PDB file of C-alpha atoms in Angstrom:
ATOM      1  CA  MET A 206       9.376 -24.962   8.951  1.00 52.00           C
ATOM      2  CA  PHE A 207       7.385 -22.684  10.671  1.00 57.00           C
ATOM      3  CA  PRO A 208       3.742 -23.882  10.147  1.00 58.00           C
ATOM      4  CA  MET A 209       4.939 -27.302  10.501  1.00 57.00           C
ATOM      5  CA  LEU A 210       5.946 -26.532  13.975  1.00 62.00           C
ATOM      6  CA  LYS A 211       3.146 -24.458  14.108  1.00 64.00           C
ATOM      7  CA  GLU A 212       1.307 -27.614  13.286  1.00 69.00           C
ATOM      8  CA  LEU A 213       2.792 -29.740  16.283  1.00 67.00           C
ATOM      9  CA  SER A 214       1.014 -27.004  19.003  1.00 70.00           C
ATOM     10  CA  PHE A 215       3.536 -25.728  20.419  1.00 71.00           C
ATOM     11  CA  GLU A 216       2.172 -22.553  22.291  1.00 75.00           C
ATOM     12  CA  ASN A 217       5.285 -20.325  21.781  1.00 75.00           C
ATOM     13  CA  ILE A 218       8.073 -20.204  18.624  1.00 77.00           C
ATOM     14  CA  TYR A 219      11.124 -18.033  18.895  1.00 77.00           C
ATOM     15  CA  GLY A 220      13.655 -17.454  16.493  1.00 76.00           C
ATOM     16  CA  GLY A 221      16.880 -16.060  16.894  1.00 76.00           C
ATOM     17  CA  ASP A 222      20.285 -15.212  14.775  1.00 75.00           C
ATOM     18  CA  TYR A 223      22.787 -12.733  15.386  1.00 73.00           C
ATOM     19  CA  SER A 224      23.097 -11.638  11.931  1.00 76.00           C
ATOM     20  CA  ASP A 225      20.982  -8.588  10.605  1.00 78.00           C
ATOM     21  CA  GLU A 226      21.341  -9.879   7.001  1.00 79.00           C
ATOM     22  CA  MET A 227      19.811 -13.672   8.400  1.00 75.00           C
ATOM     23  CA  LEU A 228      16.986 -11.812  10.817  1.00 74.00           C
ATOM     24  CA  THR A 229      15.949 -10.081   8.079  1.00 80.00           C
ATOM     25  CA  GLN A 230      16.054 -12.942   5.821  1.00 77.00           C
ATOM     26  CA  CYS A 231      13.572 -14.221   8.333  1.00 74.00           C
ATOM     27  CA  GLN A 232      11.420 -11.462   8.818  1.00 73.00           C
ATOM     28  CA  SER A 233      10.364 -11.872   5.106  1.00 76.00           C
ATOM     29  CA  ASN A 234       9.796 -15.705   4.525  1.00 71.00           C
ATOM     30  CA  GLY A 235       5.796 -14.730   4.776  1.00 66.00           C
ATOM     31  CA  HIS A 236       5.134 -16.864   8.376  1.00 64.00           C
ATOM     32  CA  SER A 237       6.627 -13.718  10.834  1.00 65.00           C
ATOM     33  CA  ASP A 238       3.157 -13.967  12.217  1.00 70.00           C
ATOM     34  CA  LEU A 239       3.788 -17.497  13.242  1.00 72.00           C
ATOM     35  CA  ILE A 240       7.151 -16.976  15.398  1.00 75.00           C
ATOM     36  CA  ASN A 241       8.702 -14.058  17.913  1.00 77.00           C
ATOM     37  CA  ILE A 242      12.096 -13.034  15.538  1.00 77.00           C
ATOM     38  CA  SER A 243      14.536 -11.195  17.762  1.00 75.00           C
ATOM     39  CA  LYS A 244      18.475 -11.134  17.312  1.00 79.00           C
ATOM     40  CA  ARG A 245      20.140 -12.939  20.231  1.00 78.00           C
ATOM     41  CA  ASP A 246      23.537 -13.643  21.240  1.00 81.00           C
ATOM     42  CA  ILE A 247      23.506 -17.593  21.844  1.00 81.00           C
ATOM     43  CA  TYR A 248      25.884 -17.690  23.983  1.00 82.00           C
ATOM     44  CA  ASP A 249      23.608 -15.639  26.006  1.00 83.00           C
ATOM     45  CA  THR A 250      20.155 -15.295  25.407  1.00 85.00           C
ATOM     46  CA  LYS A 251      18.638 -14.100  27.991  1.00 88.00           C
ATOM     47  CA  PHE A 252      16.170 -16.660  28.013  1.00 90.00           C
ATOM     48  CA  GLU A 253      15.310 -18.167  31.499  1.00 94.00           C
ATOM     49  CA  PRO A 254      16.350 -21.022  32.363  1.00 96.00           C
ATOM     50  CA  ASN A 255      14.291 -24.697  31.204  1.00 96.00           C
ATOM     51  CA  LYS A 256      12.173 -22.040  29.123  1.00 93.00           C
ATOM     52  CA  PHE A 257      12.283 -24.825  26.006  1.00 90.00           C
ATOM     53  CA  HIS A 258      10.681 -28.332  25.030  1.00 90.00           C
ATOM     54  CA  ALA A 259      12.488 -28.249  22.384  1.00 88.00           C
ATOM     55  CA  ILE A 260      15.387 -26.238  20.408  1.00 88.00           C
ATOM     56  CA  LEU A 261      15.724 -26.320  16.283  1.00 85.00           C
ATOM     57  CA  SER A 262      19.405 -25.188  15.677  1.00 85.00           C
ATOM     58  CA  SER A 263      19.778 -25.470  11.959  1.00 80.00           C
ATOM     59  CA  ARG A 264      22.987 -24.215  10.129  1.00 75.00           C
ATOM     60  CA  PHE A 265      24.666 -23.220  13.532  1.00 78.00           C
ATOM     61  CA  LEU A 266      26.459 -25.618  15.000  1.00 76.00           C
ATOM     62  CA  PHE A 267      29.473 -25.377  11.944  1.00 77.00           C
ATOM     63  CA  HIS A 268      29.716 -22.077  12.319  1.00 76.00           C
ATOM     64  CA  CYS A 269      30.239 -22.346  16.493  1.00 80.00           C
ATOM     65  CA  ASP A 270      34.633 -21.907  17.446  1.00 84.00           C
ATOM     66  CA  ASP A 271      33.370 -22.756  21.198  1.00 88.00           C
ATOM     67  CA  GLN A 272      30.922 -25.975  20.488  1.00 91.00           C
ATOM     68  CA  PRO A 273      31.255 -26.174  24.740  1.00 93.00           C
ATOM     69  CA  ARG A 274      29.645 -22.870  25.437  1.00 93.00           C
ATOM     70  CA  LEU A 275      26.874 -23.217  23.327  1.00 91.00           C
ATOM     71  CA  PHE A 276      26.161 -27.157  24.872  1.00 94.00           C
ATOM     72  CA  ILE A 277      26.234 -24.760  28.263  1.00 95.00           C
ATOM     73  CA  GLU A 278      23.872 -22.367  26.903  1.00 94.00           C
ATOM     74  CA  PHE A 279      21.737 -25.641  25.582  1.00 94.00           C
ATOM     75  CA  LYS A 280      21.298 -27.057  29.005  1.00 97.00           C
ATOM     76  CA  ARG A 281      20.283 -24.065  30.733  1.00 96.00           C
ATOM     77  CA  LEU A 282      17.960 -23.424  28.255  1.00 94.00           C
ATOM     78  CA  ILE A 283      16.031 -26.579  27.449  1.00 95.00           C
ATOM     79  CA  LYS A 284      13.652 -27.944  30.100  1.00 96.00           C
ATOM     80  CA  PRO A 285      14.538 -31.949  31.154  1.00 97.00           C
ATOM     81  CA  ASN A 286      13.453 -34.605  29.123  1.00 96.00           C
ATOM     82  CA  GLY A 287      13.531 -31.734  26.272  1.00 93.00           C
ATOM     83  CA  TYR A 288      15.090 -32.198  22.687  1.00 92.00           C
ATOM     84  CA  LEU A 289      17.938 -30.565  20.963  1.00 92.00           C
ATOM     85  CA  ILE A 290      17.630 -31.032  17.180  1.00 90.00           C
ATOM     86  CA  PHE A 291      21.170 -30.118  14.954  1.00 89.00           C
ATOM     87  CA  ASP A 292      22.823 -30.344  12.661  1.00 90.00           C
ATOM     88  CA  THR A 293      26.879 -30.839  11.780  1.00 89.00           C
ATOM     89  CA  LEU A 294      28.577 -31.113   8.925  1.00 88.00           C
ATOM     90  CA  ASN A 295      30.493 -34.625   8.133  1.00 84.00           C
ATOM     91  CA  TRP A 296      33.309 -32.484   5.482  1.00 78.00           C
ATOM     92  CA  SER A 297      34.116 -29.690   3.357  1.00 72.00           C
ATOM     93  CA  PRO A 298      35.355 -28.315   0.699  1.00 67.00           C
ATOM     94  CA  ARG A 299      34.918 -25.339   2.471  1.00 61.00           C
ATOM     95  CA  SER A 300      36.942 -26.854   5.309  1.00 59.00           C
ATOM     96  CA  ARG A 301      39.919 -26.917   3.235  1.00 60.00           C
ATOM     97  CA  LEU A 302      39.551 -24.018   1.136  1.00 60.00           C
ATOM     98  CA  SER A 303      39.976 -20.567   3.183  1.00 61.00           C
ATOM     99  CA  PHE A 304      39.067 -18.703   0.115  1.00 57.00           C
ATOM    100  CA  TYR A 305      35.258 -19.972   0.025  1.00 56.00           C
ATOM    101  CA  SER A 306      34.811 -19.668   3.691  1.00 53.00           C
ATOM    102  CA  LYS A 307      35.415 -16.483   3.237  1.00 57.00           C
ATOM    103  CA  LYS A 308      33.128 -15.485   0.374  1.00 57.00           C
ATOM    104  CA  LEU A 309      30.535 -18.352   1.539  1.00 56.00           C
ATOM    105  CA  GLY A 310      29.977 -16.330   5.867  1.00 58.00           C
ATOM    106  CA  GLY A 311      33.408 -17.279   7.573  1.00 64.00           C
ATOM    107  CA  ASP A 312      34.855 -20.476   8.675  1.00 68.00           C
ATOM    108  CA  ILE A 313      33.527 -23.628   8.787  1.00 74.00           C
ATOM    109  CA  PHE A 314      34.152 -26.312  11.816  1.00 76.00           C
ATOM    110  CA  ILE A 315      33.556 -30.152  10.776  1.00 77.00           C
ATOM    111  CA  ASN A 316      32.333 -32.707  13.650  1.00 82.00           C
ATOM    112  CA  ASP A 317      32.544 -36.360  13.615  1.00 88.00           C
ATOM    113  CA  HIS A 318      30.416 -38.994  15.801  1.00 92.00           C
ATOM    114  CA  LYS A 319      32.713 -39.251  18.334  1.00 95.00           C
ATOM    115  CA  SER A 320      32.411 -35.526  19.233  1.00 93.00           C
ATOM    116  CA  ILE A 321      28.891 -34.771  19.084  1.00 94.00           C
ATOM    117  CA  ILE A 322      28.463 -38.333  21.246  1.00 97.00           C
ATOM    118  CA  SER A 323      30.982 -36.547  24.062  1.00 96.00           C
ATOM    119  CA  LEU A 324      29.328 -33.130  23.888  1.00 96.00           C
ATOM    120  CA  ALA A 325      26.084 -34.342  24.396  1.00 97.00           C
ATOM    121  CA  ASN A 326      27.620 -36.879  27.174  1.00 98.00           C
ATOM    122  CA  GLN A 327      28.684 -33.847  28.989  1.00 98.00           C
ATOM    123  CA  TYR A 328      26.600 -31.606  28.730  1.00 97.00           C
ATOM    124  CA  GLY A 329      23.623 -33.876  30.480  1.00 98.00           C
ATOM    125  CA  PHE A 330      22.174 -35.540  27.037  1.00 98.00           C
ATOM    126  CA  THR A 331      21.243 -38.400  25.100  1.00 97.00           C
ATOM    127  CA  VAL A 332      21.856 -39.153  21.783  1.00 96.00           C
ATOM    128  CA  VAL A 333      18.307 -40.062  20.332  1.00 96.00           C
ATOM    129  CA  LYS A 334      18.292 -40.479  16.590  1.00 93.00           C
ATOM    130  CA  SER A 335      20.970 -39.216  13.975  1.00 94.00           C
ATOM    131  CA  GLN A 336      20.705 -39.072  10.416  1.00 93.00           C
ATOM    132  CA  ASN A 337      23.510 -38.462   7.770  1.00 94.00           C
ATOM    133  CA  VAL A 338      21.897 -36.775   4.987  1.00 91.00           C
ATOM    134  CA  PHE A 339      23.190 -34.977   1.530  1.00 93.00           C
ATOM    135  CA  MET A 340      26.072 -36.737  -0.681  1.00 92.00           C
ATOM    136  CA  PHE A 341      27.017 -33.033  -1.481  1.00 90.00           C
ATOM    137  CA  PRO A 342      27.448 -29.925  -0.047  1.00 85.00           C
ATOM    138  CA  SER A 343      24.352 -28.477   0.874  1.00 81.00           C
ATOM    139  CA  PHE A 344      25.275 -25.114  -0.940  1.00 80.00           C
ATOM    140  CA  LEU A 345      25.400 -27.571  -4.312  1.00 86.00           C
ATOM    141  CA  TYR A 346      21.755 -28.072  -4.356  1.00 90.00           C
ATOM    142  CA  ASN A 347      20.894 -24.793  -5.231  1.00 88.00           C
ATOM    143  CA  PHE A 348      22.599 -25.444  -8.858  1.00 93.00           C
ATOM    144  CA  ILE A 349      21.375 -28.646  -9.788  1.00 94.00           C
ATOM    145  CA  PRO A 350      18.520 -28.071 -12.005  1.00 94.00           C
ATOM    146  CA  SER A 351      15.172 -29.463 -10.790  1.00 93.00           C
ATOM    147  CA  PHE A 352      14.456 -32.315 -13.312  1.00 94.00           C
ATOM    148  CA  LEU A 353      18.010 -33.626 -12.249  1.00 95.00           C
ATOM    149  CA  MET A 354      16.962 -33.611  -8.654  1.00 94.00           C
ATOM    150  CA  SER A 355      15.074 -36.963  -8.425  1.00 93.00           C
ATOM    151  CA  LEU A 356      18.176 -38.515  -9.444  1.00 95.00           C
ATOM    152  CA  VAL A 357      20.685 -36.731  -7.319  1.00 95.00           C
ATOM    153  CA  ARG A 358      17.853 -38.374  -4.155  1.00 94.00           C
ATOM    154  CA  ARG A 359      17.677 -41.761  -5.663  1.00 95.00           C
ATOM    155  CA  LEU A 360      21.394 -41.734  -5.577  1.00 95.00           C
ATOM    156  CA  GLU A 361      21.231 -40.476  -2.387  1.00 94.00           C
ATOM    157  CA  LEU A 362      19.280 -43.464  -0.612  1.00 94.00           C
ATOM    158  CA  VAL A 363      22.380 -45.181  -1.827  1.00 96.00           C
ATOM    159  CA  TRP A 364      25.091 -43.523  -1.229  1.00 95.00           C
ATOM    160  CA  PRO A 365      27.001 -44.717   1.721  1.00 94.00           C
ATOM    161  CA  SER A 366      25.923 -43.165   5.066  1.00 91.00           C
ATOM    162  CA  ILE A 367      29.981 -42.270   5.519  1.00 90.00           C
ATOM    163  CA  LEU A 368      30.276 -40.236   2.702  1.00 92.00           C
ATOM    164  CA  LYS A 369      27.295 -38.141   3.090  1.00 93.00           C
ATOM    165  CA  THR A 370      28.064 -34.335   4.036  1.00 88.00           C
ATOM    166  CA  LYS A 371      25.769 -33.221   6.664  1.00 92.00           C
ATOM    167  CA  THR A 372      24.628 -35.243   9.908  1.00 92.00           C
ATOM    168  CA  VAL A 373      20.828 -34.366  11.805  1.00 91.00           C
ATOM    169  CA  TRP A 374      20.736 -34.533  15.611  1.00 91.00           C
ATOM    170  CA  LEU A 375      17.913 -35.294  18.295  1.00 93.00           C
ATOM    171  CA  LEU A 376      19.256 -34.985  21.558  1.00 94.00           C
ATOM    172  CA  GLN A 377      17.422 -35.257  24.894  1.00 96.00           C
ATOM    173  CA  LYS A 378      18.294 -33.583  28.002  1.00 97.00           C
ATOM    174  CA  ASN A 379      18.765 -35.757  30.828  1.00 96.00           C
ATOM    175  CA  ASP A 380      16.701 -34.877  34.098  1.00 87.00           C
TER     176      ASP A 380
END
């Protein structure tokens, strides 16, 4: 993702995480020269208001236990007419099996479309687009043999959207 963002001519790209393990992984991905990576508390990032044209929050919202507080910080950070891109889980076996949640990184939270539309409206964003993706929980794709992936991708094209596991959202901050 980082080289693609750099190609879009963003002057600066920042990355943050609260987990030392994830920060180490980000710094070892070979693109640390393209991005300013630092440890951050997402609820209190210490960046000045209206700093960013766009925020990409990948694989975070479904770990967040205080989504209104998160949206308050997103609203503070994004410039008027700027963009917020993130993903949510529509369903996951981890939400029903606490053993797997603890083993795979903690509790997760499911969002339906109405809850995201409500958060967007409440905190000054407009939903520009949403797209449901993945017929399997995303961690399972790591175990699918590569020779089967083209079949899985073709099936996903006809898989009912309502049964897909994740939604990717594009929101725009209102003036």
